[in-house]
Amino acid sequence: MAMSLTQADLSTQSLVTEASSIEATSPPYFSVTIRQDSLSITLDGSTIFVLSVSLIFCIQFLQPATLAAVIGLATAVLFVHNDYQNFINLGPGGTPSTFAGYVRINWLKLWALRDPFEPLPVDPASQPAAGVLHKKPLPYRCGPRPAVVGIAPQRQVNQFGSRECYLALRRILENHGVLHAEELGIGTSCFEKHGLGLFARYPVNNTCQGEICHVHNSDHSLHLNLHPEDAREVIQKGWGQRHPLTSRCFLFKMPVPRQFTMVYAPRTRDELKVVCQIIEAAGWWVVAKEIRMDMLGET
């Protein structure tokens, strides 16, 4: 049964006006460049001299196996240090930004999904039995996909959404929770432990305390749970990709559901409308009910 609310065209002017009205209540806006640096070393003259002398000393006084172990260990330390800094540069997420969190992520990486663009097969026993995006198929997203890195956190490193779209999306989610307070709620993401999340009070598929979606403050992308048919539509039309931890591991339970999907940050008002349609589909998967989103009350 569909609960109908207005979802009409959203003008650029109204988007900016509505978004500006919530700046005082929104968290600080993050103008962030999420860097992922390659491993590189720059040596000045004095460092080259010291390194050369040390290498000559090692060749003269150390066994070849010992020398090889020292060089290998130094290389490994440099690689781990660079990789750890890239992990920290992704910002806060579901995993603590500590070395222990870094080690945990690298353990999970061993079991991560190899192809995030391969849709999850449909489970015949799943409920609801089908998705909803086939009723109104998504348009294709313009341009190439953004570069995405990390596992937890998982973030875009380019094609960040605009500030206006981010604030407008927060407002839409907050209004959605208020208008359907008997079924939905707003809070801090259960998965991320950061960022605004939309929750179902009576979930059919209990994701993480009934979380439907959450939006990231840094890159403005989203994570949500979708029926496999709807996830296929999102992936094939270029709007998102599966989370790396949606693979199946027989040794332990993965920390996210197999339906967990990343949706790229909306860059324009038209993309924001599509993202809202995808959030509606996420709500369908979690509560098995279509609840339409009000696009900022536009008529």
PDB file of C-alpha atoms in Angstrom:
ATOM      1  CA  MET A   1       0.000   0.000   0.000  1.00  0.00           C
ATOM      2  CA  ALA A   2       1.540   3.321  -1.028  1.00  0.00           C
ATOM      3  CA  MET A   3       1.373   6.405   1.142  1.00  0.00           C
ATOM      4  CA  SER A   4       1.363   9.308  -1.313  1.00  0.00           C
ATOM      5  CA  LEU A   5       2.991  12.656  -0.656  1.00  0.00           C
ATOM      6  CA  THR A   6       3.992  15.383  -3.064  1.00  0.00           C
ATOM      7  CA  GLN A   7       7.116  14.665  -5.104  1.00  0.00           C
ATOM      8  CA  ALA A   8       7.252  17.353  -7.755  1.00  0.00           C
ATOM      9  CA  ASP A   9      10.039  19.219  -9.497  1.00  0.00           C
ATOM     10  CA  LEU A  10      12.600  20.888  -7.272  1.00  0.00           C
ATOM     11  CA  SER A  11      13.847  24.264  -8.447  1.00  0.00           C
ATOM     12  CA  THR A  12      17.430  25.341  -7.847  1.00  0.00           C
ATOM     13  CA  GLN A  13      16.293  28.492  -6.048  1.00  0.00           C
ATOM     14  CA  SER A  14      14.032  26.607  -3.634  1.00  0.00           C
ATOM     15  CA  LEU A  15      16.760  24.078  -3.003  1.00  0.00           C
ATOM     16  CA  VAL A  16      19.172  26.779  -1.908  1.00  0.00           C
ATOM     17  CA  THR A  17      16.500  28.554   0.167  1.00  0.00           C
ATOM     18  CA  GLU A  18      15.359  25.448   2.010  1.00  0.00           C
ATOM     19  CA  ALA A  19      18.911  24.234   2.543  1.00  0.00           C
ATOM     20  CA  SER A  20      20.013  27.590   3.944  1.00  0.00           C
ATOM     21  CA  SER A  21      17.250  27.520   6.552  1.00  0.00           C
ATOM     22  CA  ILE A  22      18.726  24.456   8.227  1.00  0.00           C
ATOM     23  CA  GLU A  23      22.378  25.468   8.265  1.00  0.00           C
ATOM     24  CA  ALA A  24      22.085  26.530  11.887  1.00  0.00           C
ATOM     25  CA  THR A  25      20.850  23.094  12.961  1.00  0.00           C
ATOM     26  CA  SER A  26      23.058  21.024  10.646  1.00  0.00           C
ATOM     27  CA  PRO A  27      26.463  19.724  11.718  1.00  0.00           C
ATOM     28  CA  PRO A  28      29.496  21.681  10.489  1.00  0.00           C
ATOM     29  CA  TYR A  29      29.904  21.345   6.753  1.00  0.00           C
ATOM     30  CA  PHE A  30      33.026  19.432   5.831  1.00  0.00           C
ATOM     31  CA  SER A  31      34.873  20.831   2.824  1.00  0.00           C
ATOM     32  CA  VAL A  32      37.201  17.867   2.642  1.00  0.00           C
ATOM     33  CA  THR A  33      39.595  16.517   0.088  1.00  0.00           C
ATOM     34  CA  ILE A  34      39.812  12.820   0.851  1.00  0.00           C
ATOM     35  CA  ARG A  35      43.406  12.014  -0.075  1.00  0.00           C
ATOM     36  CA  GLN A  36      44.813   8.604  -0.870  1.00  0.00           C
ATOM     37  CA  ASP A  37      48.558   9.036  -1.348  1.00  0.00           C
ATOM     38  CA  SER A  38      50.769   6.596  -3.201  1.00  0.00           C
ATOM     39  CA  LEU A  39      53.945   5.421  -1.491  1.00  0.00           C
ATOM     40  CA  SER A  40      56.789   7.803  -2.304  1.00  0.00           C
ATOM     41  CA  ILE A  41      60.056   8.802  -0.654  1.00  0.00           C
ATOM     42  CA  THR A  42      61.942  12.070  -1.151  1.00  0.00           C
ATOM     43  CA  LEU A  43      65.617  12.105  -0.117  1.00  0.00           C
ATOM     44  CA  ASP A  44      67.795  15.179   0.317  1.00  0.00           C
ATOM     45  CA  GLY A  45      71.589  15.202   0.014  1.00  0.00           C
ATOM     46  CA  SER A  46      72.386  14.446   3.653  1.00  0.00           C
ATOM     47  CA  THR A  47      69.855  11.602   3.776  1.00  0.00           C
ATOM     48  CA  ILE A  48      71.311  10.036   0.618  1.00  0.00           C
ATOM     49  CA  PHE A  49      74.805  10.214   2.162  1.00  0.00           C
ATOM     50  CA  VAL A  50      73.695   8.577   5.429  1.00  0.00           C
ATOM     51  CA  LEU A  51      71.751   5.911   3.563  1.00  0.00           C
ATOM     52  CA  SER A  52      74.732   5.130   1.314  1.00  0.00           C
ATOM     53  CA  VAL A  53      77.119   4.804   4.250  1.00  0.00           C
ATOM     54  CA  SER A  54      74.664   2.613   6.118  1.00  0.00           C
ATOM     55  CA  LEU A  55      74.191   0.375   3.091  1.00  0.00           C
ATOM     56  CA  ILE A  56      77.971  -0.019   2.644  1.00  0.00           C
ATOM     57  CA  PHE A  57      78.299  -0.849   6.343  1.00  0.00           C
ATOM     58  CA  CYS A  58      75.551  -3.462   6.139  1.00  0.00           C
ATOM     59  CA  ILE A  59      77.074  -5.087   3.047  1.00  0.00           C
ATOM     60  CA  GLN A  60      80.462  -5.353   4.766  1.00  0.00           C
ATOM     61  CA  PHE A  61      79.380  -6.590   8.186  1.00  0.00           C
ATOM     62  CA  LEU A  62      76.012  -8.352   7.758  1.00  0.00           C
ATOM     63  CA  GLN A  63      75.163 -11.670   6.233  1.00  0.00           C
ATOM     64  CA  PRO A  64      73.254 -11.470   2.918  1.00  0.00           C
ATOM     65  CA  ALA A  65      70.154 -13.023   4.512  1.00  0.00           C
ATOM     66  CA  THR A  66      70.229 -10.514   7.364  1.00  0.00           C
ATOM     67  CA  LEU A  67      70.701  -7.615   4.956  1.00  0.00           C
ATOM     68  CA  ALA A  68      67.760  -8.805   2.859  1.00  0.00           C
ATOM     69  CA  ALA A  69      65.607  -9.075   5.994  1.00  0.00           C
ATOM     70  CA  VAL A  70      66.537  -5.516   7.079  1.00  0.00           C
ATOM     71  CA  ILE A  71      65.698  -4.062   3.662  1.00  0.00           C
ATOM     72  CA  GLY A  72      62.461  -6.026   3.492  1.00  0.00           C
ATOM     73  CA  LEU A  73      61.435  -4.928   6.984  1.00  0.00           C
ATOM     74  CA  ALA A  74      62.166  -1.269   6.220  1.00  0.00           C
ATOM     75  CA  THR A  75      60.074  -1.493   3.037  1.00  0.00           C
ATOM     76  CA  ALA A  76      57.204  -3.143   4.907  1.00  0.00           C
ATOM     77  CA  VAL A  77      57.259  -0.464   7.619  1.00  0.00           C
ATOM     78  CA  LEU A  78      57.101   2.307   4.991  1.00  0.00           C
ATOM     79  CA  PHE A  79      54.221   0.579   3.183  1.00  0.00           C
ATOM     80  CA  VAL A  80      52.189   0.020   6.381  1.00  0.00           C
ATOM     81  CA  HIS A  81      52.780   3.614   7.499  1.00  0.00           C
ATOM     82  CA  ASN A  82      51.541   4.987   4.157  1.00  0.00           C
ATOM     83  CA  ASP A  83      48.547   2.625   4.096  1.00  0.00           C
ATOM     84  CA  TYR A  84      47.636   3.538   7.674  1.00  0.00           C
ATOM     85  CA  GLN A  85      47.759   7.253   6.855  1.00  0.00           C
ATOM     86  CA  ASN A  86      45.416   6.651   3.913  1.00  0.00           C
ATOM     87  CA  PHE A  87      43.053   4.829   6.287  1.00  0.00           C
ATOM     88  CA  ILE A  88      43.106   7.802   8.678  1.00  0.00           C
ATOM     89  CA  ASN A  89      42.579  10.240   5.784  1.00  0.00           C
ATOM     90  CA  LEU A  90      39.206   8.627   5.031  1.00  0.00           C
ATOM     91  CA  GLY A  91      37.879  10.245   8.214  1.00  0.00           C
ATOM     92  CA  PRO A  92      35.549   8.856  10.874  1.00  0.00           C
ATOM     93  CA  GLY A  93      33.422   5.841  10.088  1.00  0.00           C
ATOM     94  CA  GLY A  94      32.187   2.552  11.472  1.00  0.00           C
ATOM     95  CA  THR A  95      35.734   1.468  12.364  1.00  0.00           C
ATOM     96  CA  PRO A  96      37.746   3.420  14.997  1.00  0.00           C
ATOM     97  CA  SER A  97      40.496   5.555  13.461  1.00  0.00           C
ATOM     98  CA  THR A  98      43.184   3.688  15.390  1.00  0.00           C
ATOM     99  CA  PHE A  99      45.896   1.202  14.515  1.00  0.00           C
ATOM    100  CA  ALA A 100      43.744  -1.574  15.979  1.00  0.00           C
ATOM    101  CA  GLY A 101      40.930  -0.482  13.638  1.00  0.00           C
ATOM    102  CA  TYR A 102      43.376  -0.478  10.731  1.00  0.00           C
ATOM    103  CA  VAL A 103      44.456  -4.052  11.536  1.00  0.00           C
ATOM    104  CA  ARG A 104      40.809  -5.166  11.734  1.00  0.00           C
ATOM    105  CA  ILE A 105      40.020  -3.624   8.345  1.00  0.00           C
ATOM    106  CA  ASN A 106      42.978  -5.379   6.736  1.00  0.00           C
ATOM    107  CA  TRP A 107      41.762  -8.685   8.173  1.00  0.00           C
ATOM    108  CA  LEU A 108      38.287  -8.082   6.718  1.00  0.00           C
ATOM    109  CA  LYS A 109      39.880  -7.044   3.419  1.00  0.00           C
ATOM    110  CA  LEU A 110      40.992 -10.644   2.937  1.00  0.00           C
ATOM    111  CA  TRP A 111      37.331 -11.655   2.641  1.00  0.00           C
ATOM    112  CA  ALA A 112      36.084  -8.556   0.806  1.00  0.00           C
ATOM    113  CA  LEU A 113      34.043  -8.588  -2.399  1.00  0.00           C
ATOM    114  CA  ARG A 114      36.267  -8.598  -5.474  1.00  0.00           C
ATOM    115  CA  ASP A 115      33.762  -7.081  -7.913  1.00  0.00           C
ATOM    116  CA  PRO A 116      31.449  -4.449  -6.378  1.00  0.00           C
ATOM    117  CA  PHE A 117      29.559  -4.125  -9.662  1.00  0.00           C
ATOM    118  CA  GLU A 118      28.365  -7.744  -9.740  1.00  0.00           C
ATOM    119  CA  PRO A 119      24.754  -7.657  -8.445  1.00  0.00           C
ATOM    120  CA  LEU A 120      23.691  -9.892  -5.593  1.00  0.00           C
ATOM    121  CA  PRO A 121      21.508 -12.816  -6.755  1.00  0.00           C
ATOM    122  CA  VAL A 122      17.882 -12.688  -5.654  1.00  0.00           C
ATOM    123  CA  ASP A 123      16.949 -15.025  -2.814  1.00  0.00           C
ATOM    124  CA  PRO A 124      13.543 -16.596  -3.656  1.00  0.00           C
ATOM    125  CA  ALA A 125      12.735 -16.777   0.063  1.00  0.00           C
ATOM    126  CA  SER A 126      13.363 -13.077   0.730  1.00  0.00           C
ATOM    127  CA  GLN A 127      10.554 -10.741   1.757  1.00  0.00           C
ATOM    128  CA  PRO A 128       9.482  -8.539   0.124  1.00  0.00           C
ATOM    129  CA  ALA A 129       9.699 -10.847  -2.872  1.00  0.00           C
ATOM    130  CA  ALA A 130      10.464  -8.134  -5.440  1.00  0.00           C
ATOM    131  CA  GLY A 131      11.876  -4.644  -5.651  1.00  0.00           C
ATOM    132  CA  VAL A 132      10.019  -1.461  -6.556  1.00  0.00           C
ATOM    133  CA  LEU A 133      12.318   0.432  -8.913  1.00  0.00           C
ATOM    134  CA  HIS A 134      10.951  -1.517 -11.897  1.00  0.00           C
ATOM    135  CA  LYS A 135       7.765   0.558 -11.567  1.00  0.00           C
ATOM    136  CA  LYS A 136       9.734   3.682 -12.442  1.00  0.00           C
ATOM    137  CA  PRO A 137      13.193   2.727 -13.753  1.00  0.00           C
ATOM    138  CA  LEU A 138      16.100   4.997 -12.879  1.00  0.00           C
ATOM    139  CA  PRO A 139      17.742   7.157 -15.532  1.00  0.00           C
ATOM    140  CA  TYR A 140      21.407   6.557 -16.283  1.00  0.00           C
ATOM    141  CA  ARG A 141      23.784   8.644 -14.192  1.00  0.00           C
ATOM    142  CA  CYS A 142      25.780  11.123 -16.272  1.00  0.00           C
ATOM    143  CA  GLY A 143      29.514  10.665 -16.611  1.00  0.00           C
ATOM    144  CA  PRO A 144      31.920   8.058 -15.236  1.00  0.00           C
ATOM    145  CA  ARG A 145      31.601   6.600 -11.763  1.00  0.00           C
ATOM    146  CA  PRO A 146      33.508   8.338  -8.971  1.00  0.00           C
ATOM    147  CA  ALA A 147      36.618   6.692  -7.556  1.00  0.00           C
ATOM    148  CA  VAL A 148      35.727   4.846  -4.343  1.00  0.00           C
ATOM    149  CA  VAL A 149      38.204   3.596  -1.734  1.00  0.00           C
ATOM    150  CA  GLY A 150      38.116   1.983   1.684  1.00  0.00           C
ATOM    151  CA  ILE A 151      35.941  -0.574   3.406  1.00  0.00           C
ATOM    152  CA  ALA A 152      34.907   0.930   6.727  1.00  0.00           C
ATOM    153  CA  PRO A 153      34.809   3.789   6.089  1.00  0.00           C
ATOM    154  CA  GLN A 154      34.086   3.562   2.379  1.00  0.00           C
ATOM    155  CA  ARG A 155      34.246   6.923   0.632  1.00  0.00           C
ATOM    156  CA  GLN A 156      34.310   8.696  -2.718  1.00  0.00           C
ATOM    157  CA  VAL A 157      37.561  10.523  -3.450  1.00  0.00           C
ATOM    158  CA  ASN A 158      36.177  12.696  -6.255  1.00  0.00           C
ATOM    159  CA  GLN A 159      32.861  13.958  -7.710  1.00  0.00           C
ATOM    160  CA  PHE A 160      31.704  15.193  -4.298  1.00  0.00           C
ATOM    161  CA  GLY A 161      28.143  16.473  -4.137  1.00  0.00           C
ATOM    162  CA  SER A 162      27.410  20.164  -3.704  1.00  0.00           C
ATOM    163  CA  ARG A 163      26.846  21.749  -0.313  1.00  0.00           C
ATOM    164  CA  GLU A 164      23.287  22.705  -1.266  1.00  0.00           C
ATOM    165  CA  CYS A 165      22.398  19.140  -2.276  1.00  0.00           C
ATOM    166  CA  TYR A 166      23.877  17.742   0.924  1.00  0.00           C
ATOM    167  CA  LEU A 167      21.955  20.132   3.173  1.00  0.00           C
ATOM    168  CA  ALA A 168      18.776  19.627   1.155  1.00  0.00           C
ATOM    169  CA  LEU A 169      19.124  15.847   1.474  1.00  0.00           C
ATOM    170  CA  ARG A 170      19.475  16.157   5.239  1.00  0.00           C
ATOM    171  CA  ARG A 171      16.351  18.311   5.339  1.00  0.00           C
ATOM    172  CA  ILE A 172      14.408  15.817   3.225  1.00  0.00           C
ATOM    173  CA  LEU A 173      15.402  12.943   5.516  1.00  0.00           C
ATOM    174  CA  GLU A 174      14.510  14.934   8.642  1.00  0.00           C
ATOM    175  CA  ASN A 175      11.113  15.920   7.204  1.00  0.00           C
ATOM    176  CA  HIS A 176      10.515  12.337   6.120  1.00  0.00           C
ATOM    177  CA  GLY A 177      11.082  11.146   9.674  1.00  0.00           C
ATOM    178  CA  VAL A 178       8.769  13.817  11.103  1.00  0.00           C
ATOM    179  CA  LEU A 179       5.955  13.268   8.597  1.00  0.00           C
ATOM    180  CA  HIS A 180       5.981   9.509   9.244  1.00  0.00           C
ATOM    181  CA  ALA A 181       6.965   9.538  12.905  1.00  0.00           C
ATOM    182  CA  GLU A 182       4.734   6.559  13.665  1.00  0.00           C
ATOM    183  CA  GLU A 183       6.827   4.387  11.315  1.00  0.00           C
ATOM    184  CA  LEU A 184      10.177   6.137  10.884  1.00  0.00           C
ATOM    185  CA  GLY A 185      12.751   7.923  12.998  1.00  0.00           C
ATOM    186  CA  ILE A 186      15.925   9.992  12.618  1.00  0.00           C
ATOM    187  CA  GLY A 187      19.136   9.408  14.545  1.00  0.00           C
ATOM    188  CA  THR A 188      22.856   8.746  14.332  1.00  0.00           C
ATOM    189  CA  SER A 189      23.728   5.923  11.955  1.00  0.00           C
ATOM    190  CA  CYS A 190      23.935   2.509  13.581  1.00  0.00           C
ATOM    191  CA  PHE A 191      26.398   1.282  10.966  1.00  0.00           C
ATOM    192  CA  GLU A 192      28.679   4.327  10.789  1.00  0.00           C
ATOM    193  CA  LYS A 193      28.346   5.647  14.350  1.00  0.00           C
ATOM    194  CA  HIS A 194      28.496   9.044  12.597  1.00  0.00           C
ATOM    195  CA  GLY A 195      26.198  10.894  10.231  1.00  0.00           C
ATOM    196  CA  LEU A 196      22.447  11.247   9.903  1.00  0.00           C
ATOM    197  CA  GLY A 197      20.496   8.006   9.633  1.00  0.00           C
ATOM    198  CA  LEU A 198      16.898   7.152   8.742  1.00  0.00           C
ATOM    199  CA  PHE A 199      15.393   4.254  10.727  1.00  0.00           C
ATOM    200  CA  ALA A 200      12.279   2.084  10.589  1.00  0.00           C
ATOM    201  CA  ARG A 201      10.457   1.542  13.885  1.00  0.00           C
ATOM    202  CA  TYR A 202       9.028  -1.824  12.808  1.00  0.00           C
ATOM    203  CA  PRO A 203      11.441  -3.325  10.270  1.00  0.00           C
ATOM    204  CA  VAL A 204      10.620  -6.444   8.313  1.00  0.00           C
ATOM    205  CA  ASN A 205      14.309  -6.867   7.492  1.00  0.00           C
ATOM    206  CA  ASN A 206      16.209  -5.794  10.594  1.00  0.00           C
ATOM    207  CA  THR A 207      19.409  -4.297   9.202  1.00  0.00           C
ATOM    208  CA  CYS A 208      21.053  -2.510  12.149  1.00  0.00           C
ATOM    209  CA  GLN A 209      18.357  -1.285  14.532  1.00  0.00           C
ATOM    210  CA  GLY A 210      16.168  -0.929  11.452  1.00  0.00           C
ATOM    211  CA  GLU A 211      18.459   1.519   9.656  1.00  0.00           C
ATOM    212  CA  ILE A 212      17.236   2.376   6.151  1.00  0.00           C
ATOM    213  CA  CYS A 213      20.043   4.699   5.077  1.00  0.00           C
ATOM    214  CA  HIS A 214      22.659   7.147   6.291  1.00  0.00           C
ATOM    215  CA  VAL A 215      24.456  10.047   4.621  1.00  0.00           C
ATOM    216  CA  HIS A 216      28.146  10.857   5.098  1.00  0.00           C
ATOM    217  CA  ASN A 217      29.178  14.356   6.165  1.00  0.00           C
ATOM    218  CA  SER A 218      32.528  14.193   4.363  1.00  0.00           C
ATOM    219  CA  ASP A 219      31.860  13.086   0.773  1.00  0.00           C
ATOM    220  CA  HIS A 220      28.007  13.277   0.899  1.00  0.00           C
ATOM    221  CA  SER A 221      27.561   9.732  -0.379  1.00  0.00           C
ATOM    222  CA  LEU A 222      25.091   7.329   1.235  1.00  0.00           C
ATOM    223  CA  HIS A 223      24.866   3.736   2.396  1.00  0.00           C
ATOM    224  CA  LEU A 224      21.560   1.923   2.381  1.00  0.00           C
ATOM    225  CA  ASN A 225      19.992  -1.526   2.100  1.00  0.00           C
ATOM    226  CA  LEU A 226      18.139  -2.527  -1.058  1.00  0.00           C
ATOM    227  CA  HIS A 227      16.246  -5.486  -2.434  1.00  0.00           C
ATOM    228  CA  PRO A 228      18.661  -7.305  -4.811  1.00  0.00           C
ATOM    229  CA  GLU A 229      16.496  -6.364  -7.812  1.00  0.00           C
ATOM    230  CA  ASP A 230      16.657  -2.682  -6.860  1.00  0.00           C
ATOM    231  CA  ALA A 231      20.391  -2.913  -6.115  1.00  0.00           C
ATOM    232  CA  ARG A 232      20.889  -4.315  -9.613  1.00  0.00           C
ATOM    233  CA  GLU A 233      19.049  -1.320 -11.078  1.00  0.00           C
ATOM    234  CA  VAL A 234      21.177   1.109  -9.039  1.00  0.00           C
ATOM    235  CA  ILE A 235      24.440  -0.573 -10.050  1.00  0.00           C
ATOM    236  CA  GLN A 236      23.618  -1.018 -13.730  1.00  0.00           C
ATOM    237  CA  LYS A 237      22.428   2.588 -14.113  1.00  0.00           C
ATOM    238  CA  GLY A 238      25.666   3.890 -12.539  1.00  0.00           C
ATOM    239  CA  TRP A 239      24.254   5.260  -9.265  1.00  0.00           C
ATOM    240  CA  GLY A 240      26.166   3.099  -6.839  1.00  0.00           C
ATOM    241  CA  GLN A 241      27.961  -0.132  -6.041  1.00  0.00           C
ATOM    242  CA  ARG A 242      27.938  -2.952  -3.530  1.00  0.00           C
ATOM    243  CA  HIS A 243      29.833  -2.586  -0.276  1.00  0.00           C
ATOM    244  CA  PRO A 244      33.043  -4.681  -0.140  1.00  0.00           C
ATOM    245  CA  LEU A 245      31.838  -6.543   2.955  1.00  0.00           C
ATOM    246  CA  THR A 246      28.679  -7.878   1.296  1.00  0.00           C
ATOM    247  CA  SER A 247      30.570 -11.004   0.297  1.00  0.00           C
ATOM    248  CA  ARG A 248      29.788 -14.293   2.002  1.00  0.00           C
ATOM    249  CA  CYS A 249      32.265 -15.611   4.569  1.00  0.00           C
ATOM    250  CA  PHE A 250      31.784 -19.020   6.136  1.00  0.00           C
ATOM    251  CA  LEU A 251      34.167 -18.358   9.049  1.00  0.00           C
ATOM    252  CA  PHE A 252      32.292 -15.438  10.607  1.00  0.00           C
ATOM    253  CA  LYS A 253      29.388 -13.072  10.021  1.00  0.00           C
ATOM    254  CA  MET A 254      30.175  -9.941   8.054  1.00  0.00           C
ATOM    255  CA  PRO A 255      29.416  -6.660   9.880  1.00  0.00           C
ATOM    256  CA  VAL A 256      26.985  -5.429   7.202  1.00  0.00           C
ATOM    257  CA  PRO A 257      24.013  -7.114   5.456  1.00  0.00           C
ATOM    258  CA  ARG A 258      24.518  -8.586   1.994  1.00  0.00           C
ATOM    259  CA  GLN A 259      22.100  -5.953   0.614  1.00  0.00           C
ATOM    260  CA  PHE A 260      24.316  -3.050   1.827  1.00  0.00           C
ATOM    261  CA  THR A 261      24.871  -0.654  -1.077  1.00  0.00           C
ATOM    262  CA  MET A 262      26.767   2.599  -1.577  1.00  0.00           C
ATOM    263  CA  VAL A 263      24.987   5.379  -3.487  1.00  0.00           C
ATOM    264  CA  TYR A 264      27.117   8.178  -4.906  1.00  0.00           C
ATOM    265  CA  ALA A 265      26.692  11.760  -3.718  1.00  0.00           C
ATOM    266  CA  PRO A 266      24.065  13.777  -5.641  1.00  0.00           C
ATOM    267  CA  ARG A 267      25.651  16.642  -7.576  1.00  0.00           C
ATOM    268  CA  THR A 268      22.541  18.386  -8.927  1.00  0.00           C
ATOM    269  CA  ARG A 269      18.861  18.773  -8.085  1.00  0.00           C
ATOM    270  CA  ASP A 270      17.971  16.125 -10.675  1.00  0.00           C
ATOM    271  CA  GLU A 271      20.411  13.663  -9.125  1.00  0.00           C
ATOM    272  CA  LEU A 272      18.991  14.490  -5.687  1.00  0.00           C
ATOM    273  CA  LYS A 273      15.535  13.449  -6.915  1.00  0.00           C
ATOM    274  CA  VAL A 274      16.936  10.135  -8.135  1.00  0.00           C
ATOM    275  CA  VAL A 275      18.725   9.550  -4.819  1.00  0.00           C
ATOM    276  CA  CYS A 276      15.437  10.143  -2.998  1.00  0.00           C
ATOM    277  CA  GLN A 277      13.792   7.551  -5.238  1.00  0.00           C
ATOM    278  CA  ILE A 278      16.531   5.096  -4.241  1.00  0.00           C
ATOM    279  CA  ILE A 279      15.984   5.907  -0.545  1.00  0.00           C
ATOM    280  CA  GLU A 280      12.289   5.107  -1.028  1.00  0.00           C
ATOM    281  CA  ALA A 281      13.344   1.744  -2.436  1.00  0.00           C
ATOM    282  CA  ALA A 282      15.558   1.198   0.616  1.00  0.00           C
ATOM    283  CA  GLY A 283      12.540   1.881   2.820  1.00  0.00           C
ATOM    284  CA  TRP A 284      10.581  -0.699   0.827  1.00  0.00           C
ATOM    285  CA  TRP A 285      13.218  -3.349   1.578  1.00  0.00           C
ATOM    286  CA  VAL A 286      13.334  -2.586   5.305  1.00  0.00           C
ATOM    287  CA  VAL A 287       9.610  -2.121   6.050  1.00  0.00           C
ATOM    288  CA  ALA A 288       7.970  -3.844   3.016  1.00  0.00           C
ATOM    289  CA  LYS A 289       5.907  -0.725   2.452  1.00  0.00           C
ATOM    290  CA  GLU A 290       6.142   2.154  -0.015  1.00  0.00           C
ATOM    291  CA  ILE A 291       6.462   5.471   1.806  1.00  0.00           C
ATOM    292  CA  ARG A 292       6.869   8.371  -0.594  1.00  0.00           C
ATOM    293  CA  MET A 293       9.327  11.172   0.184  1.00  0.00           C
ATOM    294  CA  ASP A 294       8.291  14.823   0.195  1.00  0.00           C
ATOM    295  CA  MET A 295      10.788  16.818  -1.884  1.00  0.00           C
ATOM    296  CA  LEU A 296      10.957  19.808   0.459  1.00  0.00           C
ATOM    297  CA  GLY A 297       7.228  20.450   0.167  1.00  0.00           C
ATOM    298  CA  GLU A 298       7.394  21.648  -3.464  1.00  0.00           C
ATOM    299  CA  THR A 299       4.078  21.582  -5.324  1.00  0.00           C
TER     300      THR A 299
END
